[in-house]
Amino acid sequence: MRCAYHPDYFVPLPPSHPFPMAKYPLLHERLLRDGLVGPRDVLEPGEACLEELRLVHTDAYLGQLAAGTLDAAAVRRIGVPWSPALWRRSRLAAQGTLLAARAALEDGIAANLAGGTHHAFPGHGEGFCVLNDVAVAIRVLQRDGRARRALVIDLDVHQGNGTAAIFEGDASVFTFSMHGERNYPTRKMRSTLDVGLADGLGDEGYLSLLQRHLDTILGEFVPEVVFYLAGVDPALGDRYGRLALTDEGLRRRERYVLDACVSRGLPVAITIAGGYAPTPARTAELHALVFEEAASLTGQGGSRHPAIG
Ligand SMILES: [Zn+2]
């Protein structure tokens, strides 16, 4: 399975910062070590160009990001200190999701080992999200005539408020968000379908809701490409999640989503989105589940079954 990754996805943050930046290199190492991704399957993104980012984001916001002139309130809202490295990282990750989407259109499944920054709006970032990579990728694919109808399956535990706002009223993009109803963001935007979950929900309740809603969506809407935000913050013990999925529950979730897409012949681009387990290593382990399930579904195990070419 081809995966986009760049070492500069990692940006050093102050030691006390809650964002687990180390999960990106840890996940990359883990997938290579276990042969879930072969060295030749890694796609290295460049920085997404302004022309593409402008398909979603405002010139004013992009100008402030480029020049480092966001005001203190805007930086606080993002929750990660601005730096040239953060700006570069945000553009690399946006390009990574676009590369994953193009690879998925060719291969069936592909991934970005970052992305899913769904709290980014056209004119501001929030909740650790600077650029809305999935929205940019959808707009670029539409512009290029590569795919018109897109489905966003957002299973990060937080509502995809930025994505919902960007595509509200746009019938070409179906946004599906399943999230903690009482969790961040306090003010929810309107997705095509929002499923708000009660605090403490466990495997069976979560999986039955997912199955019911996703089956209905796929019966009514036929996308040309699917973006899956496989956030692992619904996991039991997540610092921000407030749900209670076990590892096995998450694994079943990943299998169900991927199988629902692949069995219908729908290309699926995976982004990893959020995850705040007690350690970055544990977070990376949880993110690895979707790659294990993708490998078992496609029969591709990276170096165990080297890709041709
Ligand atoms: Zn989240």
Tab-separated table of C-alpha atoms and ligand atoms in Angstrom:
chain	number	residue	atom	x	y	z
A	1	MET	CA	0.000	0.000	0.000
A	2	ARG	CA	1.416	3.366	-0.978
A	3	CYS	CA	1.708	5.872	1.855
A	4	ALA	CA	2.726	9.501	1.864
A	5	TYR	CA	5.262	10.465	4.510
A	6	HIS	CA	7.870	13.143	5.061
A	7	PRO	CA	10.332	13.380	7.979
A	8	ASP	CA	9.335	17.022	8.329
A	9	TYR	CA	5.822	15.983	9.348
A	10	PHE	CA	7.519	16.130	12.739
A	11	VAL	CA	7.985	19.617	14.151
A	12	PRO	CA	9.538	20.051	17.604
A	13	LEU	CA	7.125	21.471	20.156
A	14	PRO	CA	7.711	22.688	23.718
A	15	PRO	CA	8.095	19.663	26.068
A	16	SER	CA	4.857	20.365	27.916
A	17	HIS	CA	2.806	20.649	24.722
A	18	PRO	CA	-0.111	18.158	24.626
A	19	PHE	CA	0.113	17.377	20.914
A	20	PRO	CA	1.876	14.002	20.345
A	21	MET	CA	4.054	15.080	17.413
A	22	ALA	CA	6.314	12.034	17.860
A	23	LYS	CA	3.519	9.738	16.671
A	24	TYR	CA	4.334	10.519	13.027
A	25	PRO	CA	7.911	9.187	12.909
A	26	LEU	CA	6.938	6.363	15.299
A	27	LEU	CA	4.117	5.216	13.020
A	28	HIS	CA	6.340	5.427	9.956
A	29	GLU	CA	9.047	3.340	11.652
A	30	ARG	CA	6.530	0.790	12.878
A	31	LEU	CA	4.921	0.283	9.446
A	32	LEU	CA	8.295	-0.150	7.746
A	33	ARG	CA	9.639	-2.429	10.475
A	34	ASP	CA	6.665	-4.748	10.262
A	35	GLY	CA	6.575	-4.711	6.490
A	36	LEU	CA	3.129	-3.136	6.349
A	37	VAL	CA	4.624	-0.520	4.049
A	38	GLY	CA	7.608	-1.277	1.837
A	39	PRO	CA	10.361	1.342	1.396
A	40	ARG	CA	9.328	1.765	-2.223
A	41	ASP	CA	5.704	2.355	-1.218
A	42	VAL	CA	6.549	5.632	0.519
A	43	LEU	CA	5.501	8.718	-1.435
A	44	GLU	CA	7.392	11.837	-0.392
A	45	PRO	CA	5.250	14.954	-0.704
A	46	GLY	CA	6.464	18.436	-1.482
A	47	GLU	CA	4.762	21.496	-0.064
A	48	ALA	CA	1.247	22.024	-1.421
A	49	CYS	CA	1.286	25.104	-3.614
A	50	LEU	CA	-0.725	28.229	-2.834
A	51	GLU	CA	-2.794	27.810	-5.979
A	52	GLU	CA	-4.150	24.529	-4.613
A	53	LEU	CA	-4.584	25.757	-1.049
A	54	ARG	CA	-6.579	28.714	-2.395
A	55	LEU	CA	-9.231	26.288	-3.629
A	56	VAL	CA	-10.274	26.054	0.046
A	57	HIS	CA	-8.487	28.695	2.112
A	58	THR	CA	-8.714	32.478	1.964
A	59	ASP	CA	-5.871	34.602	0.645
A	60	ALA	CA	-5.865	36.553	3.905
A	61	TYR	CA	-5.335	33.434	6.055
A	62	LEU	CA	-2.711	31.952	3.727
A	63	GLY	CA	-0.888	35.284	3.637
A	64	GLN	CA	-0.763	35.440	7.437
A	65	LEU	CA	0.448	31.841	7.646
A	66	ALA	CA	3.180	32.474	5.079
A	67	ALA	CA	4.346	35.706	6.683
A	68	GLY	CA	3.988	34.541	10.286
A	69	THR	CA	1.646	37.400	11.070
A	70	LEU	CA	-1.285	35.552	12.662
A	71	ASP	CA	-2.338	37.424	15.777
A	72	ALA	CA	-2.048	35.881	19.218
A	73	ALA	CA	-5.716	34.895	19.351
A	74	ALA	CA	-5.489	33.091	15.998
A	75	VAL	CA	-2.407	31.162	17.139
A	76	ARG	CA	-4.074	30.265	20.433
A	77	ARG	CA	-7.061	28.943	18.530
A	78	ILE	CA	-4.805	26.664	16.477
A	79	GLY	CA	-3.180	25.495	19.690
A	80	VAL	CA	0.266	24.945	18.178
A	81	PRO	CA	2.862	27.736	18.069
A	82	TRP	CA	3.429	29.156	14.585
A	83	SER	CA	6.882	28.599	13.091
A	84	PRO	CA	8.245	28.361	9.559
A	85	ALA	CA	8.534	24.608	10.217
A	86	LEU	CA	4.843	24.366	11.168
A	87	TRP	CA	3.816	26.195	7.995
A	88	ARG	CA	6.015	23.888	5.915
A	89	ARG	CA	4.688	20.846	7.771
A	90	SER	CA	1.099	21.861	7.157
A	91	ARG	CA	1.718	22.158	3.421
A	92	LEU	CA	3.629	18.855	3.279
A	93	ALA	CA	0.758	17.072	5.012
A	94	ALA	CA	-1.804	18.655	2.676
A	95	GLN	CA	0.175	17.485	-0.323
A	96	GLY	CA	0.521	14.054	1.319
A	97	THR	CA	-3.246	13.635	1.418
A	98	LEU	CA	-3.485	14.631	-2.240
A	99	LEU	CA	-0.796	12.071	-3.148
A	100	ALA	CA	-2.673	9.446	-1.137
A	101	ALA	CA	-5.911	10.254	-2.952
A	102	ARG	CA	-4.282	9.985	-6.369
A	103	ALA	CA	-2.644	6.700	-5.364
A	104	ALA	CA	-5.977	5.414	-4.055
A	105	LEU	CA	-7.631	6.168	-7.394
A	106	GLU	CA	-5.016	3.936	-9.023
A	107	ASP	CA	-4.542	1.241	-6.370
A	108	GLY	CA	-7.815	1.125	-4.408
A	109	ILE	CA	-6.325	2.007	-1.008
A	110	ALA	CA	-3.567	4.425	-0.079
A	111	ALA	CA	-2.771	6.579	2.925
A	112	ASN	CA	-1.130	9.646	4.303
A	113	LEU	CA	0.777	9.086	7.554
A	114	ALA	CA	-0.620	12.425	8.746
A	115	GLY	CA	-3.584	14.573	7.682
A	116	GLY	CA	-7.218	14.582	8.637
A	117	THR	CA	-6.884	18.115	10.020
A	118	HIS	CA	-10.611	18.612	9.937
A	119	HIS	CA	-10.916	21.580	12.307
A	120	ALA	CA	-9.339	23.935	9.767
A	121	PHE	CA	-11.766	26.404	8.177
A	122	PRO	CA	-11.184	28.521	5.059
A	123	GLY	CA	-10.094	31.546	7.062
A	124	HIS	CA	-8.782	30.160	10.344
A	125	GLY	CA	-7.314	27.108	12.020
A	126	GLU	CA	-8.248	25.558	15.341
A	127	GLY	CA	-7.905	22.397	17.408
A	128	PHE	CA	-4.305	21.621	16.283
A	129	CYS	CA	-5.385	22.004	12.625
A	130	VAL	CA	-3.864	24.580	10.263
A	131	LEU	CA	-4.944	23.511	6.756
A	132	ASN	CA	-7.874	21.298	5.794
A	133	ASP	CA	-5.930	18.700	3.808
A	134	VAL	CA	-8.942	16.562	2.883
A	135	ALA	CA	-10.910	19.539	1.581
A	136	VAL	CA	-7.931	20.718	-0.468
A	137	ALA	CA	-7.451	17.238	-1.946
A	138	ILE	CA	-11.139	17.007	-2.886
A	139	ARG	CA	-11.085	20.413	-4.566
A	140	VAL	CA	-7.906	19.574	-6.500
A	141	LEU	CA	-9.333	16.235	-7.704
A	142	GLN	CA	-12.514	18.027	-8.765
A	143	ARG	CA	-10.578	20.778	-10.529
A	144	ASP	CA	-8.494	18.208	-12.399
A	145	GLY	CA	-11.508	16.092	-13.348
A	146	ARG	CA	-10.077	13.110	-11.448
A	147	ALA	CA	-13.127	12.705	-9.202
A	148	ARG	CA	-16.266	14.720	-8.790
A	149	ARG	CA	-18.209	13.063	-6.001
A	150	ALA	CA	-16.415	12.488	-2.729
A	151	LEU	CA	-17.419	10.905	0.553
A	152	VAL	CA	-15.714	11.920	3.793
A	153	ILE	CA	-15.971	9.305	6.543
A	154	ASP	CA	-14.783	11.142	9.635
A	155	LEU	CA	-14.491	8.845	12.642
A	156	ASP	CA	-12.165	11.039	14.659
A	157	VAL	CA	-13.937	11.511	17.990
A	158	HIS	CA	-14.219	15.260	17.400
A	159	GLN	CA	-16.677	16.651	14.885
A	160	GLY	CA	-15.178	17.566	11.516
A	161	ASN	CA	-16.464	21.091	11.877
A	162	GLY	CA	-14.145	22.714	9.332
A	163	THR	CA	-14.874	20.093	6.696
A	164	ALA	CA	-18.616	20.336	7.377
A	165	ALA	CA	-18.576	24.102	6.965
A	166	ILE	CA	-16.497	23.990	3.775
A	167	PHE	CA	-18.832	21.558	2.015
A	168	GLU	CA	-22.187	22.592	3.474
A	169	GLY	CA	-24.687	22.905	0.635
A	170	ASP	CA	-22.335	21.199	-1.863
A	171	ALA	CA	-24.130	18.091	-3.139
A	172	SER	CA	-20.927	16.700	-4.694
A	173	VAL	CA	-19.374	16.013	-1.281
A	174	PHE	CA	-21.019	13.907	1.416
A	175	THR	CA	-19.570	14.642	4.849
A	176	PHE	CA	-20.244	11.999	7.502
A	177	SER	CA	-19.015	12.673	11.019
A	178	MET	CA	-19.454	10.357	13.999
A	179	HIS	CA	-18.207	12.108	17.123
A	180	GLY	CA	-18.671	12.710	20.824
A	181	GLU	CA	-21.729	14.911	21.104
A	182	ARG	CA	-20.480	16.635	24.255
A	183	ASN	CA	-16.869	16.823	23.113
A	184	TYR	CA	-14.988	19.600	21.314
A	185	PRO	CA	-15.997	21.559	19.265
A	186	THR	CA	-18.712	22.986	21.475
A	187	ARG	CA	-20.372	24.622	18.500
A	188	LYS	CA	-20.922	21.951	15.863
A	189	MET	CA	-21.229	22.740	12.167
A	190	ARG	CA	-23.642	20.862	9.922
A	191	SER	CA	-22.220	17.823	8.121
A	192	THR	CA	-24.349	16.003	5.556
A	193	LEU	CA	-24.805	13.444	8.340
A	194	ASP	CA	-23.772	13.984	11.946
A	195	VAL	CA	-24.003	11.174	14.469
A	196	GLY	CA	-23.390	12.455	17.978
A	197	LEU	CA	-22.278	9.831	20.498
A	198	ALA	CA	-22.792	9.677	24.257
A	199	ASP	CA	-19.786	9.788	26.574
A	200	GLY	CA	-18.486	6.357	27.526
A	201	LEU	CA	-19.833	4.521	24.463
A	202	GLY	CA	-18.144	1.151	23.916
A	203	ASP	CA	-17.480	-1.224	21.030
A	204	GLU	CA	-20.886	-2.729	20.367
A	205	GLY	CA	-22.898	0.484	20.486
A	206	TYR	CA	-20.338	2.312	18.383
A	207	LEU	CA	-19.971	-0.386	15.752
A	208	SER	CA	-23.695	-0.947	15.336
A	209	LEU	CA	-24.273	2.794	14.774
A	210	LEU	CA	-21.392	2.948	12.308
A	211	GLN	CA	-22.620	-0.038	10.356
A	212	ARG	CA	-26.192	1.197	10.173
A	213	HIS	CA	-25.274	4.695	9.021
A	214	LEU	CA	-22.479	3.795	6.635
A	215	ASP	CA	-24.595	1.145	4.917
A	216	THR	CA	-27.360	3.714	4.436
A	217	ILE	CA	-24.956	6.338	3.078
A	218	LEU	CA	-23.363	3.926	0.623
A	219	GLY	CA	-26.798	2.844	-0.530
A	220	GLU	CA	-27.763	6.408	-1.393
A	221	PHE	CA	-24.579	8.190	-2.398
A	222	VAL	CA	-22.096	6.796	-4.907
A	223	PRO	CA	-18.755	8.543	-4.476
A	224	GLU	CA	-15.836	8.330	-6.877
A	225	VAL	CA	-13.403	8.620	-3.988
A	226	VAL	CA	-13.625	8.151	-0.226
A	227	PHE	CA	-11.540	9.952	2.384
A	228	TYR	CA	-11.350	8.099	5.670
A	229	LEU	CA	-10.290	10.059	8.758
A	230	ALA	CA	-9.244	7.193	10.984
A	231	GLY	CA	-8.725	9.126	14.205
A	232	VAL	CA	-8.005	6.814	17.125
A	233	ASP	CA	-9.193	9.204	19.812
A	234	PRO	CA	-12.408	7.175	20.414
A	235	ALA	CA	-10.091	4.656	22.144
A	236	LEU	CA	-10.521	3.816	25.795
A	237	GLY	CA	-8.068	5.892	27.812
A	238	ASP	CA	-7.621	8.638	25.241
A	239	ARG	CA	-6.920	11.959	26.974
A	240	TYR	CA	-9.509	13.861	24.933
A	241	GLY	CA	-11.826	11.143	23.652
A	242	ARG	CA	-14.399	10.330	26.357
A	243	LEU	CA	-15.386	7.105	24.537
A	244	ALA	CA	-14.346	3.566	25.384
A	245	LEU	CA	-13.400	1.566	22.289
A	246	THR	CA	-11.070	-1.348	22.938
A	247	ASP	CA	-8.188	-2.143	20.594
A	248	GLU	CA	-10.277	-4.942	19.149
A	249	GLY	CA	-13.206	-2.565	18.687
A	250	LEU	CA	-10.993	-0.128	16.788
A	251	ARG	CA	-9.629	-2.965	14.683
A	252	ARG	CA	-13.169	-4.054	13.808
A	253	ARG	CA	-14.023	-0.460	12.939
A	254	GLU	CA	-11.078	-0.189	10.526
A	255	ARG	CA	-11.903	-3.528	8.917
A	256	TYR	CA	-15.546	-2.603	8.515
A	257	VAL	CA	-14.893	0.803	6.913
A	258	LEU	CA	-12.209	-0.462	4.539
A	259	ASP	CA	-14.206	-3.524	3.565
A	260	ALA	CA	-17.337	-1.429	2.981
A	261	CYS	CA	-15.362	0.686	0.482
A	262	VAL	CA	-13.217	-1.984	-1.164
A	263	SER	CA	-16.093	-4.437	-1.598
A	264	ARG	CA	-17.972	-1.736	-3.524
A	265	GLY	CA	-14.939	-0.860	-5.631
A	266	LEU	CA	-14.583	2.577	-4.018
A	267	PRO	CA	-11.058	4.026	-3.795
A	268	VAL	CA	-10.235	5.032	-0.239
A	269	ALA	CA	-7.580	7.474	0.932
A	270	ILE	CA	-6.766	7.078	4.621
A	271	THR	CA	-5.618	9.948	6.821
A	272	ILE	CA	-4.715	9.286	10.427
A	273	ALA	CA	-6.321	12.325	12.144
A	274	GLY	CA	-6.301	12.522	15.961
A	275	GLY	CA	-5.147	10.265	18.754
A	276	TYR	CA	-4.070	11.153	22.284
A	277	ALA	CA	-3.228	7.923	24.075
A	278	PRO	CA	-1.082	8.180	27.225
A	279	THR	CA	2.132	8.011	25.153
A	280	PRO	CA	2.972	8.816	21.516
A	281	ALA	CA	4.165	5.214	21.117
A	282	ARG	CA	0.793	3.870	22.191
A	283	THR	CA	-0.934	6.366	19.885
A	284	ALA	CA	1.206	5.160	16.977
A	285	GLU	CA	0.288	1.549	17.838
A	286	LEU	CA	-3.396	2.408	17.604
A	287	HIS	CA	-2.866	4.229	14.303
A	288	ALA	CA	-1.108	1.115	12.976
A	289	LEU	CA	-4.355	-0.899	13.244
A	290	VAL	CA	-5.871	0.617	10.101
A	291	PHE	CA	-2.723	-0.275	8.167
A	292	GLU	CA	-2.786	-3.853	9.451
A	293	GLU	CA	-6.389	-4.180	8.371
A	294	ALA	CA	-5.693	-2.595	4.981
A	295	ALA	CA	-2.814	-5.007	4.435
A	296	SER	CA	-4.880	-8.050	5.348
A	297	LEU	CA	-7.752	-6.888	3.161
A	298	THR	CA	-5.651	-6.251	0.072
A	299	GLY	CA	-3.248	-9.107	0.650
A	300	GLN	CA	-0.390	-6.642	0.404
A	301	GLY	CA	2.124	-6.578	3.176
A	302	GLY	CA	4.746	-4.208	1.882
A	303	SER	CA	8.111	-5.966	1.998
A	304	ARG	CA	6.510	-9.358	2.569
A	305	HIS	CA	4.872	-9.011	-0.832
A	306	PRO	CA	6.937	-6.331	-2.569
A	307	ALA	CA	5.011	-4.041	-4.885
A	308	ILE	CA	5.843	-4.394	-8.517
A	309	GLY	CA	7.781	-1.491	-10.067
B	1	ZN	ZN	-9.882	14.344	17.365
